[in-house]
Amino acid sequence: MYKLLALNIDGTILKNNGRLPRETKEAVDYVKRKGVYVTLITSRNLLSARKVAKALRLDGLLITFQGAIIGKTLDDKLFEAVIPEERTFNIVQILENFNCNIRLMHERYSLGNRKKVKKNLVVQTVLSSSDPFFYPTQFVDSLGDVLIDEPMAVPKMDVYFAGDAERDEAAAVLAKSVPSIDMIMQPGGKMEIVPQGVSKLAGLRRLAQHIGVSLKETVVIGDGVDDLPVIEAAGLGVAMGNAPAEVKRAADWVTRSNEQLGVAYMVKEHFRKQQRIEFLQKLKTKQ
């Protein structure tokens, strides 16, 4: 009996054009009627994830910023972790010695440097994971200079390099120089920097404990390398058809791609066999 369903957003419930299919909305409604708690588990900021949750008619807690913030709204949080102001400044000082695009992901806005690592990178990073109306983005020439006068503590930093080799070189320097951070490596030269101990898996554990559910009672559906640990730990880990091979190998179940409505297919195929949780609990009580 599964009591919690955690869904990644980009590449999972959204199609490649950013659209949320009607069939996915119907599938989420279907599983909610079974009494299952549905959440989103994403690297996106809370404001952006909240917008997607509203379209899915979800009003529960969301796991955002790779698990650094778990909450319903910015004023209603279960958990929050940030990289302190001084450490954020130190990280920026190191990264500004490399050819990279840096984005400081504050809970209400992002601040980035104007350096272009490759053609149209700045535009891609703005449009890929946030809605400017909900999450404004500002670019400056030097983040270090700005942080001297206006220090920032942030739940996450996104850093884009021309390739994995440059990213790994910078990561090695950060690992030696900056304590209490974790680095999440993404394809295409991207690195996400979060407070130490923050991850999607840690976020799922916190939410599950809060609502009284064990990890064995959870279903996770994702498509990215950063979803791999949480897919492995879930009671039922599901990889999208568009996920990398290593994610598919770690999963208990591989569904169709996001373009082929993989979430809707998996939910209808699996949860139709599960009775409503309230009904199952009554049966258990009678026994």
mmCIF file of N, CA and C in Angstrom, residues 74-192:
data_model
loop_
_atom_site.group_PDB
_atom_site.id
_atom_site.type_symbol
_atom_site.label_atom_id
_atom_site.label_comp_id
_atom_site.label_asym_id
_atom_site.label_seq_id
_atom_site.Cartn_x
_atom_site.Cartn_y
_atom_site.Cartn_z
ATOM 1 N N LEU A 74 5.952 30.429 0.853
ATOM 2 C CA LEU A 74 7.137 31.003 1.483
ATOM 3 C C LEU A 74 6.887 31.364 2.942
ATOM 4 N N ASP A 75 5.628 31.511 3.310
ATOM 5 C CA ASP A 75 5.287 31.832 4.691
ATOM 6 C C ASP A 75 4.852 30.610 5.490
ATOM 7 N N ASP A 76 4.830 29.467 4.861
ATOM 8 C CA ASP A 76 4.393 28.234 5.519
ATOM 9 C C ASP A 76 5.340 27.110 5.129
ATOM 10 N N LYS A 77 6.451 26.992 5.903
ATOM 11 C CA LYS A 77 7.504 26.034 5.578
ATOM 12 C C LYS A 77 7.655 24.993 6.683
ATOM 13 N N LEU A 78 7.938 23.787 6.247
ATOM 14 C CA LEU A 78 8.284 22.714 7.176
ATOM 15 C C LEU A 78 9.778 22.734 7.460
ATOM 16 N N PHE A 79 10.573 23.040 6.443
ATOM 17 C CA PHE A 79 12.034 22.957 6.563
ATOM 18 C C PHE A 79 12.680 23.971 5.633
ATOM 19 N N GLU A 80 13.789 24.541 6.092
ATOM 20 C CA GLU A 80 14.559 25.464 5.251
ATOM 21 C C GLU A 80 16.035 25.395 5.626
ATOM 22 N N ALA A 81 16.887 25.311 4.624
ATOM 23 C CA ALA A 81 18.341 25.347 4.835
ATOM 24 C C ALA A 81 18.936 26.313 3.823
ATOM 25 N N VAL A 82 19.876 27.123 4.254
ATOM 26 C CA VAL A 82 20.500 28.086 3.353
ATOM 27 C C VAL A 82 22.017 28.047 3.503
ATOM 28 N N ILE A 83 22.694 28.490 2.442
ATOM 29 C CA ILE A 83 24.141 28.715 2.499
ATOM 30 C C ILE A 83 24.338 30.100 3.110
ATOM 31 N N PRO A 84 25.017 30.227 4.237
ATOM 32 C CA PRO A 84 25.144 31.527 4.912
ATOM 33 C C PRO A 84 25.779 32.592 4.015
ATOM 34 N N GLU A 85 25.574 33.837 4.372
ATOM 35 C CA GLU A 85 26.037 34.977 3.566
ATOM 36 C C GLU A 85 27.536 34.927 3.285
ATOM 37 N N GLU A 86 28.340 34.719 4.324
ATOM 38 C CA GLU A 86 29.794 34.731 4.139
ATOM 39 C C GLU A 86 30.243 33.591 3.237
ATOM 40 N N ARG A 87 29.618 32.423 3.417
ATOM 41 C CA ARG A 87 29.988 31.273 2.586
ATOM 42 C C ARG A 87 29.559 31.487 1.135
ATOM 43 N N THR A 88 28.392 32.084 0.940
ATOM 44 C CA THR A 88 27.949 32.413 -0.419
ATOM 45 C C THR A 88 28.959 33.322 -1.101
ATOM 46 N N PHE A 89 29.429 34.331 -0.371
ATOM 47 C CA PHE A 89 30.423 35.266 -0.915
ATOM 48 C C PHE A 89 31.720 34.539 -1.266
ATOM 49 N N ASN A 90 32.174 33.638 -0.383
ATOM 50 C CA ASN A 90 33.406 32.894 -0.646
ATOM 51 C C ASN A 90 33.280 32.016 -1.887
ATOM 52 N N ILE A 91 32.128 31.369 -2.039
ATOM 53 C CA ILE A 91 31.905 30.521 -3.213
ATOM 54 C C ILE A 91 31.945 31.355 -4.489
ATOM 55 N N VAL A 92 31.288 32.502 -4.459
ATOM 56 C CA VAL A 92 31.266 33.385 -5.635
ATOM 57 C C VAL A 92 32.675 33.864 -5.973
ATOM 58 N N GLN A 93 33.455 34.224 -4.956
ATOM 59 C CA GLN A 93 34.831 34.663 -5.201
ATOM 60 C C GLN A 93 35.641 33.599 -5.932
ATOM 61 N N ILE A 94 35.466 32.361 -5.544
ATOM 62 C CA ILE A 94 36.183 31.261 -6.208
ATOM 63 C C ILE A 94 35.668 31.057 -7.620
ATOM 64 N N LEU A 95 34.362 31.020 -7.789
ATOM 65 C CA LEU A 95 33.772 30.723 -9.096
ATOM 66 C C LEU A 95 34.043 31.823 -10.123
ATOM 67 N N GLU A 96 34.207 33.064 -9.647
ATOM 68 C CA GLU A 96 34.451 34.157 -10.597
ATOM 69 C C GLU A 96 35.844 34.079 -11.218
ATOM 70 N N ASN A 97 36.662 33.155 -10.741
ATOM 71 C CA ASN A 97 37.950 32.902 -11.389
ATOM 72 C C ASN A 97 37.820 31.914 -12.551
ATOM 73 N N PHE A 98 36.626 31.330 -12.700
ATOM 74 C CA PHE A 98 36.366 30.377 -13.774
ATOM 75 C C PHE A 98 35.401 30.998 -14.784
ATOM 76 N N ASN A 99 35.420 30.448 -15.986
ATOM 77 C CA ASN A 99 34.503 30.920 -17.024
ATOM 78 C C ASN A 99 33.165 30.209 -16.846
ATOM 79 N N CYS A 100 32.282 30.815 -16.080
ATOM 80 C CA CYS A 100 31.002 30.181 -15.780
ATOM 81 C C CYS A 100 29.922 31.223 -15.544
ATOM 82 N N ASN A 101 28.698 30.783 -15.699
ATOM 83 C CA ASN A 101 27.531 31.610 -15.409
ATOM 84 C C ASN A 101 26.984 31.172 -14.055
ATOM 85 N N ILE A 102 26.885 32.114 -13.121
ATOM 86 C CA ILE A 102 26.475 31.823 -11.740
ATOM 87 C C ILE A 102 25.100 32.427 -11.484
ATOM 88 N N ARG A 103 24.242 31.630 -10.861
ATOM 89 C CA ARG A 103 22.945 32.156 -10.445
ATOM 90 C C ARG A 103 22.725 31.862 -8.967
ATOM 91 N N LEU A 104 22.538 32.923 -8.183
ATOM 92 C CA LEU A 104 22.217 32.781 -6.765
ATOM 93 C C LEU A 104 20.699 32.693 -6.647
ATOM 94 N N MET A 105 20.211 31.547 -6.160
ATOM 95 C CA MET A 105 18.775 31.279 -6.158
ATOM 96 C C MET A 105 18.167 31.616 -4.801
ATOM 97 N N HIS A 106 17.830 32.879 -4.596
ATOM 98 C CA HIS A 106 17.119 33.300 -3.390
ATOM 99 C C HIS A 106 15.691 32.772 -3.473
ATOM 100 N N GLU A 107 14.999 32.680 -2.346
ATOM 101 C CA GLU A 107 13.643 32.127 -2.378
ATOM 102 C C GLU A 107 12.657 33.008 -3.162
ATOM 103 N N ARG A 108 12.956 34.299 -3.287
ATOM 104 C CA ARG A 108 12.018 35.195 -3.986
ATOM 105 C C ARG A 108 12.521 35.687 -5.342
ATOM 106 N N TYR A 109 13.800 35.532 -5.623
ATOM 107 C CA TYR A 109 14.368 36.012 -6.887
ATOM 108 C C TYR A 109 15.717 35.352 -7.104
ATOM 109 N N SER A 110 16.263 35.530 -8.303
ATOM 110 C CA SER A 110 17.629 35.040 -8.540
ATOM 111 C C SER A 110 18.503 36.185 -9.029
ATOM 112 N N LEU A 111 19.785 36.067 -8.728
ATOM 113 C CA LEU A 111 20.768 37.070 -9.119
ATOM 114 C C LEU A 111 21.897 36.352 -9.834
ATOM 115 N N GLY A 112 22.212 36.798 -11.055
ATOM 116 C CA GLY A 112 23.228 36.111 -11.839
ATOM 117 C C GLY A 112 24.236 37.066 -12.447
ATOM 118 N N ASN A 113 25.394 36.512 -12.858
ATOM 119 C CA ASN A 113 26.373 37.338 -13.566
ATOM 120 C C ASN A 113 26.090 37.290 -15.071
ATOM 121 N N ARG A 114 26.534 38.322 -15.779
ATOM 122 C CA ARG A 114 26.213 38.454 -17.202
ATOM 123 C C ARG A 114 27.136 37.651 -18.109
ATOM 124 N N LYS A 115 28.139 37.020 -17.555
ATOM 125 C CA LYS A 115 29.110 36.319 -18.384
ATOM 126 C C LYS A 115 28.429 35.222 -19.194
ATOM 127 N N LYS A 116 28.682 35.205 -20.490
ATOM 128 C CA LYS A 116 28.136 34.167 -21.361
ATOM 129 C C LYS A 116 29.200 33.103 -21.594
ATOM 130 N N VAL A 117 28.903 31.906 -21.161
ATOM 131 C CA VAL A 117 29.847 30.812 -21.336
ATOM 132 C C VAL A 117 29.786 30.288 -22.764
ATOM 133 N N LYS A 118 28.597 30.239 -23.291
ATOM 134 C CA LYS A 118 28.425 29.871 -24.687
ATOM 135 C C LYS A 118 27.178 30.551 -25.214
ATOM 136 N N LYS A 119 26.957 30.494 -26.492
ATOM 137 C CA LYS A 119 25.891 31.235 -27.145
ATOM 138 C C LYS A 119 24.532 30.990 -26.502
ATOM 139 N N ASN A 120 23.863 32.092 -26.155
ATOM 140 C CA ASN A 120 22.500 32.071 -25.625
ATOM 141 C C ASN A 120 22.352 31.376 -24.279
ATOM 142 N N LEU A 121 23.453 31.139 -23.560
ATOM 143 C CA LEU A 121 23.350 30.425 -22.297
ATOM 144 C C LEU A 121 22.516 31.188 -21.274
ATOM 145 N N VAL A 122 22.726 32.505 -21.203
ATOM 146 C CA VAL A 122 21.989 33.305 -20.226
ATOM 147 C C VAL A 122 20.495 33.197 -20.476
ATOM 148 N N VAL A 123 20.079 33.286 -21.715
ATOM 149 C CA VAL A 123 18.658 33.165 -22.045
ATOM 150 C C VAL A 123 18.139 31.791 -21.645
ATOM 151 N N GLN A 124 18.896 30.751 -21.934
ATOM 152 C CA GLN A 124 18.472 29.386 -21.612
ATOM 153 C C GLN A 124 18.298 29.202 -20.113
ATOM 154 N N THR A 125 19.202 29.741 -19.326
ATOM 155 C CA THR A 125 19.119 29.528 -17.889
ATOM 156 C C THR A 125 17.937 30.270 -17.283
ATOM 157 N N VAL A 126 17.550 31.384 -17.860
ATOM 158 C CA VAL A 126 16.393 32.121 -17.350
ATOM 159 C C VAL A 126 15.105 31.381 -17.669
ATOM 160 N N LEU A 127 14.999 30.879 -18.887
ATOM 161 C CA LEU A 127 13.742 30.295 -19.333
ATOM 162 C C LEU A 127 13.569 28.833 -18.956
ATOM 163 N N SER A 128 14.639 28.175 -18.563
ATOM 164 C CA SER A 128 14.550 26.729 -18.383
ATOM 165 C C SER A 128 13.795 26.308 -17.128
ATOM 166 N N SER A 129 13.828 27.102 -16.072
ATOM 167 C CA SER A 129 13.290 26.568 -14.824
ATOM 168 C C SER A 129 12.464 27.547 -14.002
ATOM 169 N N SER A 130 12.070 28.679 -14.564
ATOM 170 C CA SER A 130 11.290 29.603 -13.745
ATOM 171 C C SER A 130 10.445 30.517 -14.610
ATOM 172 N N ASP A 131 9.434 31.052 -13.988
ATOM 173 C CA ASP A 131 8.562 32.016 -14.643
ATOM 174 C C ASP A 131 8.954 33.401 -14.148
ATOM 175 N N PRO A 132 9.415 34.302 -15.032
ATOM 176 C CA PRO A 132 9.894 35.611 -14.574
ATOM 177 C C PRO A 132 8.838 36.426 -13.838
ATOM 178 N N PHE A 133 7.544 36.136 -14.085
ATOM 179 C CA PHE A 133 6.494 36.874 -13.390
ATOM 180 C C PHE A 133 6.382 36.431 -11.934
ATOM 181 N N PHE A 134 6.755 35.192 -11.660
ATOM 182 C CA PHE A 134 6.694 34.665 -10.309
ATOM 183 C C PHE A 134 8.055 34.697 -9.635
ATOM 184 N N TYR A 135 9.113 34.708 -10.423
ATOM 185 C CA TYR A 135 10.463 34.583 -9.877
ATOM 186 C C TYR A 135 11.398 35.473 -10.683
ATOM 187 N N PRO A 136 11.462 36.753 -10.361
ATOM 188 C CA PRO A 136 12.275 37.681 -11.160
ATOM 189 C C PRO A 136 13.757 37.360 -11.102
ATOM 190 N N THR A 137 14.443 37.629 -12.210
ATOM 191 C CA THR A 137 15.872 37.372 -12.322
ATOM 192 C C THR A 137 16.595 38.664 -12.710
ATOM 193 N N GLN A 138 17.673 38.951 -12.020
ATOM 194 C CA GLN A 138 18.478 40.142 -12.319
ATOM 195 C C GLN A 138 19.904 39.712 -12.631
ATOM 196 N N PHE A 139 20.539 40.394 -13.600
ATOM 197 C CA PHE A 139 21.922 40.080 -13.953
ATOM 198 C C PHE A 139 22.810 41.291 -13.676
ATOM 199 N N VAL A 140 24.012 41.020 -13.150
ATOM 200 C CA VAL A 140 24.972 42.074 -12.830
ATOM 201 C C VAL A 140 26.324 41.690 -13.416
ATOM 202 N N ASP A 141 27.222 42.668 -13.491
ATOM 203 C CA ASP A 141 28.550 42.396 -14.045
ATOM 204 C C ASP A 141 29.416 41.589 -13.082
ATOM 205 N N SER A 142 29.341 41.908 -11.799
ATOM 206 C CA SER A 142 30.161 41.211 -10.807
ATOM 207 C C SER A 142 29.313 40.881 -9.585
ATOM 208 N N LEU A 143 29.082 39.594 -9.359
ATOM 209 C CA LEU A 143 28.324 39.185 -8.179
ATOM 210 C C LEU A 143 29.093 39.506 -6.899
ATOM 211 N N GLY A 144 30.416 39.319 -6.942
ATOM 212 C CA GLY A 144 31.228 39.600 -5.765
ATOM 213 C C GLY A 144 31.075 41.028 -5.288
ATOM 214 N N ASP A 145 31.101 41.992 -6.228
ATOM 215 C CA ASP A 145 30.954 43.407 -5.862
ATOM 216 C C ASP A 145 29.589 43.670 -5.241
ATOM 217 N N VAL A 146 28.544 43.056 -5.786
ATOM 218 C CA VAL A 146 27.191 43.258 -5.260
ATOM 219 C C VAL A 146 27.070 42.683 -3.853
ATOM 220 N N LEU A 147 27.657 41.500 -3.638
ATOM 221 C CA LEU A 147 27.517 40.841 -2.346
ATOM 222 C C LEU A 147 28.262 41.556 -1.229
ATOM 223 N N ILE A 148 29.261 42.356 -1.556
ATOM 224 C CA ILE A 148 29.953 43.147 -0.528
ATOM 225 C C ILE A 148 28.975 44.112 0.133
ATOM 226 N N ASP A 149 28.135 44.754 -0.680
ATOM 227 C CA ASP A 149 27.179 45.739 -0.161
ATOM 228 C C ASP A 149 25.840 45.112 0.222
ATOM 229 N N GLU A 150 25.472 44.025 -0.464
ATOM 230 C CA GLU A 150 24.174 43.386 -0.211
ATOM 231 C C GLU A 150 24.366 41.879 -0.052
ATOM 232 N N PRO A 151 24.797 41.433 1.119
ATOM 233 C CA PRO A 151 25.038 39.997 1.340
ATOM 234 C C PRO A 151 23.764 39.174 1.145
ATOM 235 N N MET A 152 23.935 37.947 0.664
ATOM 236 C CA MET A 152 22.807 37.049 0.435
ATOM 237 C C MET A 152 23.084 35.674 1.035
ATOM 238 N N ALA A 153 22.085 35.119 1.690
ATOM 239 C CA ALA A 153 22.096 33.708 2.083
ATOM 240 C C ALA A 153 21.101 33.012 1.173
ATOM 241 N N VAL A 154 21.508 31.938 0.527
ATOM 242 C CA VAL A 154 20.656 31.328 -0.502
ATOM 243 C C VAL A 154 20.489 29.824 -0.258
ATOM 244 N N PRO A 155 19.340 29.264 -0.621
ATOM 245 C CA PRO A 155 19.160 27.815 -0.499
ATOM 246 C C PRO A 155 19.885 27.022 -1.580
ATOM 247 N N LYS A 156 20.185 27.691 -2.710
ATOM 248 C CA LYS A 156 20.820 26.948 -3.808
ATOM 249 C C LYS A 156 21.533 27.911 -4.748
ATOM 250 N N MET A 157 22.587 27.410 -5.386
ATOM 251 C CA MET A 157 23.285 28.146 -6.434
ATOM 252 C C MET A 157 23.358 27.253 -7.666
ATOM 253 N N ASP A 158 23.051 27.804 -8.830
ATOM 254 C CA ASP A 158 23.193 27.086 -10.099
ATOM 255 C C ASP A 158 24.385 27.662 -10.838
ATOM 256 N N VAL A 159 25.277 26.780 -11.299
ATOM 257 C CA VAL A 159 26.479 27.239 -11.995
ATOM 258 C C VAL A 159 26.600 26.477 -13.312
ATOM 259 N N TYR A 160 26.816 27.215 -14.399
ATOM 260 C CA TYR A 160 26.878 26.627 -15.741
ATOM 261 C C TYR A 160 28.267 26.845 -16.338
ATOM 262 N N PHE A 161 28.884 25.756 -16.761
ATOM 263 C CA PHE A 161 30.201 25.789 -17.389
ATOM 264 C C PHE A 161 30.075 25.357 -18.854
ATOM 265 N N ALA A 162 31.140 25.569 -19.623
ATOM 266 C CA ALA A 162 31.122 25.172 -21.034
ATOM 267 C C ALA A 162 31.081 23.655 -21.183
ATOM 268 N N GLY A 163 31.585 22.933 -20.166
ATOM 269 C CA GLY A 163 31.585 21.471 -20.242
ATOM 270 C C GLY A 163 31.874 20.859 -18.886
ATOM 271 N N ASP A 164 31.825 19.530 -18.818
ATOM 272 C CA ASP A 164 32.010 18.827 -17.549
ATOM 273 C C ASP A 164 33.426 18.969 -16.996
ATOM 274 N N ALA A 165 34.432 19.053 -17.873
ATOM 275 C CA ALA A 165 35.818 19.148 -17.397
ATOM 276 C C ALA A 165 36.033 20.435 -16.607
ATOM 277 N N GLU A 166 35.535 21.562 -17.135
ATOM 278 C CA GLU A 166 35.668 22.841 -16.435
ATOM 279 C C GLU A 166 34.886 22.816 -15.127
ATOM 280 N N ARG A 167 33.702 22.232 -15.173
ATOM 281 C CA ARG A 167 32.882 22.132 -13.957
ATOM 282 C C ARG A 167 33.594 21.324 -12.885
ATOM 283 N N ASP A 168 34.167 20.186 -13.261
ATOM 284 C CA ASP A 168 34.821 19.312 -12.288
ATOM 285 C C ASP A 168 36.065 19.962 -11.690
ATOM 286 N N GLU A 169 36.754 20.769 -12.491
ATOM 287 C CA GLU A 169 37.923 21.489 -11.980
ATOM 288 C C GLU A 169 37.505 22.481 -10.897
ATOM 289 N N ALA A 170 36.435 23.222 -11.159
ATOM 290 C CA ALA A 170 35.934 24.182 -10.169
ATOM 291 C C ALA A 170 35.424 23.465 -8.928
ATOM 292 N N ALA A 171 34.758 22.323 -9.125
ATOM 293 C CA ALA A 171 34.223 21.563 -7.994
ATOM 294 C C ALA A 171 35.348 21.078 -7.084
ATOM 295 N N ALA A 172 36.464 20.697 -7.654
ATOM 296 C CA ALA A 172 37.598 20.226 -6.860
ATOM 297 C C ALA A 172 38.140 21.350 -5.974
ATOM 298 N N VAL A 173 38.194 22.567 -6.518
ATOM 299 C CA VAL A 173 38.663 23.719 -5.742
ATOM 300 C C VAL A 173 37.686 24.027 -4.610
ATOM 301 N N LEU A 174 36.399 24.016 -4.927
ATOM 302 C CA LEU A 174 35.382 24.300 -3.907
ATOM 303 C C LEU A 174 35.412 23.259 -2.788
ATOM 304 N N ALA A 175 35.589 22.002 -3.166
ATOM 305 C CA ALA A 175 35.606 20.934 -2.167
ATOM 306 C C ALA A 175 36.724 21.127 -1.148
ATOM 307 N N LYS A 176 37.864 21.671 -1.593
ATOM 308 C CA LYS A 176 39.001 21.893 -0.705
ATOM 309 C C LYS A 176 38.869 23.191 0.101
ATOM 310 N N SER A 177 38.148 24.161 -0.462
ATOM 311 C CA SER A 177 38.173 25.514 0.109
ATOM 312 C C SER A 177 36.940 25.895 0.917
ATOM 313 N N VAL A 178 35.800 25.291 0.623
ATOM 314 C CA VAL A 178 34.542 25.733 1.242
ATOM 315 C C VAL A 178 33.908 24.574 2.002
ATOM 316 N N PRO A 179 33.711 24.713 3.314
ATOM 317 C CA PRO A 179 33.103 23.631 4.092
ATOM 318 C C PRO A 179 31.576 23.669 4.023
ATOM 319 N N SER A 180 30.970 22.579 4.398
ATOM 320 C CA SER A 180 29.518 22.504 4.639
ATOM 321 C C SER A 180 28.662 22.827 3.422
ATOM 322 N N ILE A 181 29.101 22.369 2.251
ATOM 323 C CA ILE A 181 28.248 22.451 1.065
ATOM 324 C C ILE A 181 28.268 21.104 0.352
ATOM 325 N N ASP A 182 27.245 20.839 -0.410
ATOM 326 C CA ASP A 182 27.213 19.680 -1.292
ATOM 327 C C ASP A 182 27.053 20.169 -2.723
ATOM 328 N N MET A 183 27.629 19.438 -3.653
ATOM 329 C CA MET A 183 27.556 19.798 -5.068
ATOM 330 C C MET A 183 26.863 18.676 -5.836
ATOM 331 N N ILE A 184 25.844 19.042 -6.591
ATOM 332 C CA ILE A 184 25.077 18.084 -7.382
ATOM 333 C C ILE A 184 25.432 18.307 -8.843
ATOM 334 N N MET A 185 26.025 17.307 -9.463
ATOM 335 C CA MET A 185 26.458 17.433 -10.851
ATOM 336 C C MET A 185 25.323 17.055 -11.810
ATOM 337 N N GLN A 186 25.120 17.918 -12.783
ATOM 338 C CA GLN A 186 24.092 17.700 -13.790
ATOM 339 C C GLN A 186 24.751 17.599 -15.165
ATOM 340 N N PRO A 187 24.065 16.990 -16.136
ATOM 341 C CA PRO A 187 24.632 16.904 -17.491
ATOM 342 C C PRO A 187 24.853 18.291 -18.107
ATOM 343 N N GLY A 188 25.751 18.339 -19.089
ATOM 344 C CA GLY A 188 25.962 19.588 -19.829
ATOM 345 C C GLY A 188 26.734 20.647 -19.092
ATOM 346 N N GLY A 189 27.577 20.252 -18.131
ATOM 347 C CA GLY A 189 28.425 21.230 -17.445
ATOM 348 C C GLY A 189 27.733 22.019 -16.356
ATOM 349 N N LYS A 190 26.593 21.551 -15.866
ATOM 350 C CA LYS A 190 25.879 22.280 -14.811
ATOM 351 C C LYS A 190 26.203 21.697 -13.446
ATOM 352 N N MET A 191 26.281 22.584 -12.450
ATOM 353 C CA MET A 191 26.496 22.180 -11.063
ATOM 354 C C MET A 191 25.533 22.954 -10.175
ATOM 355 N N GLU A 192 24.901 22.250 -9.244
ATOM 356 C CA GLU A 192 24.048 22.897 -8.250
ATOM 357 C C GLU A 192 24.730 22.793 -6.895
#
